[in-house]
Amino acid sequence: MKTSLFSRERMLLAIELQEADHIPLIFNLFGWAPPFEGWDDGLDNCLSISPPSSYHPDVKTRIWREEIPDERYPILFKEYETPKGIISQTVRQTDDWPHDNDVPLVSDHMISRGKKFAVEDY
């Protein structure tokens, strides 16, 4: 096997379940992809994972904050009203919550403070 393949060759080997010089996939998370050697021989497939920068005009959002008994921190609620139903998420607004009174769809800070996530089942 050659030690450096063209992107097309790499993809064909992967489709045939044969060994290639590296996995033909770049994970592009939030607009960042790690550099790799051989990038100038063509582009491998790229999987981009990032929140939308805007929503469909029919999607309406609603945000509110509540003090709930037995909760140490206030709870922030955010609902996305879509043509197919409501998507909601809630988060504890801790002292170090960096998003003011907003609940972004994706944030590292949601992991430890989230009570309900927008996507829970798949």
Coordinates of N, CA and C in Angstrom, one line a residue:
M1 N 0.8 -1.2 0.0 CA 0.0 0.0 0.0 C 0.9 1.2 0.0
K2 N 0.5 2.2 -0.8 CA 1.2 3.5 -0.8 C 1.0 4.2 0.6
T3 N 2.0 4.9 1.0 CA 2.0 5.6 2.3 C 1.2 6.9 2.2
S4 N 1.0 7.4 1.0 CA 0.2 8.7 0.9 C -0.8 8.5 -0.3
L5 N -2.0 8.5 0.0 CA -3.1 8.3 -1.0 C -3.7 9.6 -1.4
F6 N -4.3 9.7 -2.6 CA -5.2 10.8 -2.9 C -6.5 10.5 -2.2
S7 N -7.2 11.6 -2.0 CA -8.5 11.5 -1.3 C -9.4 10.5 -2.0
R8 N -9.5 10.5 -3.3 CA -10.4 9.5 -4.0 C -10.0 8.1 -3.7
E9 N -8.7 7.8 -3.8 CA -8.2 6.5 -3.5 C -8.5 6.0 -2.1
R10 N -8.4 7.0 -1.2 CA -8.7 6.7 0.2 C -10.1 6.3 0.4
M11 N -11.0 7.1 -0.2 CA -12.4 6.9 -0.1 C -12.8 5.5 -0.7
L12 N -12.3 5.2 -1.9 CA -12.6 3.9 -2.5 C -12.1 2.7 -1.6
L13 N -11.0 2.9 -1.0 CA -10.5 1.8 -0.1 C -11.4 1.6 1.1
A14 N -11.9 2.8 1.6 CA -12.8 2.7 2.8 C -14.1 2.1 2.4
I15 N -14.6 2.4 1.2 CA -15.9 1.9 0.8 C -15.7 0.3 0.6
E16 N -14.6 -0.1 0.2 CA -14.3 -1.5 0.0 C -13.8 -2.2 1.3
L17 N -13.9 -1.5 2.4 CA -13.5 -2.0 3.7 C -12.0 -2.4 3.8
Q18 N -11.2 -1.7 3.0 CA -9.8 -2.0 3.0 C -9.0 -0.9 3.7
E19 N -7.8 -1.3 4.1 CA -7.0 -0.3 4.9 C -6.5 0.8 4.0
A20 N -6.5 2.0 4.6 CA -6.0 3.2 3.9 C -4.9 3.8 4.8
D21 N -4.3 4.9 4.3 CA -3.3 5.6 5.1 C -3.8 6.3 6.3
H22 N -5.1 6.8 6.2 CA -5.8 7.3 7.4 C -7.3 7.3 7.1
I23 N -8.0 7.5 8.2 CA -9.5 7.5 8.0 C -9.9 8.7 7.2
P24 N -10.7 8.5 6.1 CA -11.1 9.6 5.2 C -12.2 10.5 5.8
L25 N -12.0 11.1 6.9 CA -13.0 11.9 7.5 C -12.4 13.0 8.4
I26 N -12.8 14.2 8.3 CA -12.4 15.3 9.1 C -13.6 15.7 9.9
F27 N -13.5 15.7 11.2 CA -14.5 16.3 12.0 C -14.3 17.8 12.2
N28 N -15.3 18.5 11.7 CA -15.2 20.0 11.7 C -16.2 20.4 12.8
L29 N -15.8 20.7 14.0 CA -16.6 21.0 15.1 C -16.6 22.5 15.3
F30 N -17.8 23.1 15.1 CA -18.0 24.6 15.3 C -17.0 25.4 14.4
G31 N -16.7 25.0 13.2 CA -15.9 25.7 12.3 C -14.4 25.5 12.4
W32 N -14.0 24.5 13.2 CA -12.6 24.2 13.3 C -12.3 22.8 12.9
A33 N -11.3 22.6 12.1 CA -10.9 21.2 11.7 C -9.4 21.1 11.9
P34 N -8.9 20.0 12.5 CA -7.5 19.9 12.7 C -6.7 19.8 11.4
P35 N -5.6 20.4 11.3 CA -4.8 20.2 10.0 C -4.3 18.8 10.0
F36 N -4.1 18.2 8.8 CA -3.4 16.9 8.7 C -2.5 16.9 7.5
E37 N -1.6 16.0 7.5 CA -0.6 16.0 6.4 C -1.3 15.5 5.1
G38 N -0.9 16.0 4.0 CA -1.4 15.5 2.8 C -2.7 16.3 2.4
W39 N -3.0 17.3 3.0 CA -4.3 18.0 2.8 C -4.3 18.6 1.3
D40 N -3.2 18.8 0.7 CA -3.2 19.4 -0.6 C -3.4 18.4 -1.7
D41 N -3.7 17.1 -1.4 CA -3.9 16.2 -2.5 C -5.4 16.1 -2.8
G42 N -6.2 16.9 -2.2 CA -7.7 16.8 -2.4 C -8.4 16.8 -1.1
L43 N -9.7 17.0 -1.0 CA -10.4 17.0 0.2 C -11.1 15.7 0.5
D44 N -10.9 15.3 1.8 CA -11.7 14.2 2.3 C -13.1 14.7 2.7
N45 N -14.0 13.8 2.9 CA -15.3 14.2 3.3 C -15.2 14.9 4.7
C46 N -16.0 15.8 4.9 CA -16.0 16.6 6.1 C -17.4 16.6 6.8
L47 N -17.4 16.3 8.0 CA -18.6 16.3 8.8 C -18.6 17.6 9.7
S48 N -19.5 18.5 9.4 CA -19.5 19.8 10.1 C -20.6 19.7 11.2
I49 N -20.3 19.9 12.4 CA -21.3 19.9 13.5 C -21.2 21.3 14.1
S50 N -22.3 22.1 14.0 CA -22.3 23.4 14.6 C -23.8 23.8 14.7
P51 N -24.1 24.7 15.7 CA -25.5 25.2 15.8 C -25.8 26.1 14.6
P52 N -27.0 26.2 14.3 CA -27.4 27.2 13.2 C -27.1 28.6 13.6
S53 N -26.7 29.4 12.7 CA -26.5 30.8 13.0 C -27.8 31.6 13.0
S54 N -28.8 31.1 12.3 CA -30.1 31.7 12.3 C -31.1 30.5 12.2
Y55 N -32.4 30.8 12.5 CA -33.4 29.8 12.4 C -34.4 30.1 11.3
H56 N -35.2 29.2 10.9 CA -36.2 29.4 9.9 C -37.1 30.5 10.5
P57 N -37.7 31.3 9.6 CA -38.5 32.4 10.0 C -39.8 32.0 10.8
D58 N -40.2 30.7 10.6 CA -41.4 30.2 11.4 C -41.0 29.8 12.8
V59 N -39.8 29.7 13.1 CA -39.4 29.3 14.5 C -39.3 30.6 15.4
K60 N -40.0 30.5 16.5 CA -40.1 31.6 17.5 C -39.5 31.0 18.7
T61 N -38.7 31.9 19.4 CA -38.1 31.5 20.7 C -38.7 32.3 21.9
R62 N -38.7 31.7 23.0 CA -39.2 32.3 24.2 C -38.3 31.9 25.4
I63 N -37.8 32.9 26.1 CA -36.9 32.6 27.2 C -37.5 33.3 28.5
W64 N -37.4 32.5 29.6 CA -37.8 33.1 30.9 C -36.9 32.4 32.0
R65 N -37.0 33.1 33.2 CA -36.2 32.7 34.3 C -37.2 32.5 35.5
E66 N -36.9 31.4 36.3 CA -37.8 31.2 37.5 C -36.9 30.8 38.7
E67 N -37.4 31.3 39.8 CA -36.8 30.9 41.1 C -37.7 29.7 41.5
I68 N -37.1 28.5 41.8 CA -37.8 27.3 42.1 C -37.4 26.9 43.5
P69 N -38.4 26.6 44.4 CA -38.1 26.1 45.7 C -37.2 24.9 45.6
D70 N -36.3 24.8 46.6 CA -35.4 23.6 46.7 C -34.3 23.6 45.6
E71 N -34.3 24.6 44.7 CA -33.2 24.7 43.7 C -32.2 25.8 44.2
R72 N -31.0 25.5 44.2 CA -29.9 26.4 44.7 C -29.9 27.7 43.7
Y73 N -30.0 27.4 42.4 CA -29.8 28.5 41.4 C -31.2 28.7 40.7
P74 N -31.4 29.9 40.1 CA -32.5 30.1 39.3 C -32.4 29.2 38.0
I75 N -33.6 28.9 37.5 CA -33.6 28.1 36.3 C -34.0 28.9 35.1
L76 N -33.2 28.8 34.0 CA -33.5 29.5 32.8 C -34.2 28.5 31.8
F77 N -35.3 28.9 31.2 CA -36.0 28.1 30.3 C -35.9 28.7 28.9
K78 N -35.8 27.9 27.9 CA -35.8 28.4 26.5 C -36.7 27.4 25.7
E79 N -37.6 27.9 24.9 CA -38.4 27.1 24.0 C -38.3 27.6 22.6
Y80 N -38.2 26.6 21.7 CA -38.2 26.9 20.3 C -39.5 26.4 19.7
E81 N -40.4 27.3 19.3 CA -41.7 26.9 18.8 C -41.5 26.7 17.3
T82 N -41.6 25.5 16.8 CA -41.4 25.1 15.4 C -42.7 24.7 14.8
P83 N -42.8 24.6 13.5 CA -44.0 24.1 12.8 C -44.4 22.7 13.3
K84 N -43.4 21.9 13.7 CA -43.6 20.5 14.1 C -43.7 20.3 15.6
G85 N -43.7 21.4 16.4 CA -43.8 21.2 17.8 C -42.8 22.1 18.6
I86 N -42.8 22.0 19.9 CA -41.9 22.8 20.7 C -40.7 22.0 21.2
I87 N -39.6 22.6 21.1 CA -38.3 22.0 21.6 C -37.9 22.9 22.8
S88 N -37.6 22.3 23.9 CA -37.3 23.1 25.0 C -36.0 22.6 25.7
Q89 N -35.4 23.5 26.5 CA -34.2 23.2 27.3 C -34.2 24.1 28.5
T90 N -33.6 23.5 29.6 CA -33.5 24.3 30.8 C -32.1 24.1 31.4
V91 N -31.7 25.2 32.1 CA -30.4 25.2 32.7 C -30.4 25.9 34.0
R92 N -29.5 25.5 34.9 CA -29.3 26.2 36.2 C -28.4 27.4 35.9
Q93 N -28.9 28.6 36.3 CA -28.1 29.8 36.1 C -27.2 30.0 37.2
T94 N -26.1 29.4 37.2 CA -25.1 29.5 38.3 C -24.4 30.8 38.2
D95 N -23.6 31.1 39.3 CA -23.0 32.4 39.4 C -22.0 32.7 38.2
D96 N -21.5 31.6 37.7 CA -20.5 31.7 36.6 C -21.1 31.4 35.2
W97 N -22.4 31.4 35.1 CA -23.1 31.2 33.8 C -22.7 32.3 32.9
P98 N -22.1 32.1 31.7 CA -21.5 33.1 30.9 C -22.5 33.7 29.9
H99 N -23.7 33.2 29.8 CA -24.6 33.6 28.7 C -25.7 34.5 29.2
D100 N -25.5 35.2 30.3 CA -26.5 36.2 30.8 C -27.8 35.4 31.0
N101 N -28.9 35.9 30.4 CA -30.2 35.3 30.6 C -30.6 34.4 29.3
D102 N -29.6 34.0 28.6 CA -29.9 33.2 27.4 C -29.5 31.8 27.6
V103 N -30.1 30.9 26.9 CA -29.7 29.5 26.9 C -29.4 29.1 25.5
P104 N -28.1 29.1 25.1 CA -27.7 28.7 23.8 C -28.0 27.3 23.4
L105 N -28.3 27.0 22.2 CA -28.6 25.6 21.8 C -27.4 24.7 22.1
V106 N -26.2 25.2 21.9 CA -24.9 24.5 22.2 C -24.0 25.3 23.0
S107 N -23.5 24.8 24.1 CA -22.5 25.4 24.9 C -21.9 24.4 25.8
D108 N -20.6 24.5 26.0 CA -19.9 23.6 26.9 C -20.4 23.8 28.3
H109 N -21.0 24.9 28.7 CA -21.5 25.2 30.0 C -22.8 24.5 30.3
M110 N -23.4 24.0 29.2 CA -24.7 23.3 29.4 C -24.5 21.9 30.0
I111 N -23.3 21.3 29.8 CA -23.1 19.9 30.3 C -23.3 19.8 31.8
S112 N -22.7 20.6 32.6 CA -22.8 20.5 34.1 C -24.0 21.2 34.6
R113 N -24.6 22.1 33.9 CA -25.7 23.0 34.5 C -27.0 22.6 33.9
G114 N -27.0 21.8 32.8 CA -28.3 21.5 32.1 C -29.2 20.7 32.9
K115 N -30.5 21.0 32.9 CA -31.5 20.2 33.6 C -32.3 19.4 32.5
K116 N -32.5 20.0 31.4 CA -33.2 19.4 30.2 C -32.5 19.9 29.0
F117 N -32.1 19.0 28.1 CA -31.5 19.4 26.9 C -32.4 19.4 25.7
A118 N -32.1 20.2 24.7 CA -33.0 20.3 23.5 C -33.1 19.0 22.8
V119 N -32.0 18.2 22.7 CA -32.0 16.9 22.1 C -31.7 15.9 23.2
E120 N -32.7 15.0 23.5 CA -32.5 14.0 24.5 C -32.5 12.6 24.0
D121 N -33.2 12.4 22.9 CA -33.3 11.1 22.3 C -32.9 11.1 20.9
Y122 N -32.3 10.0 20.5 CA -32.0 9.9 19.0 C -32.1 8.5 18.6

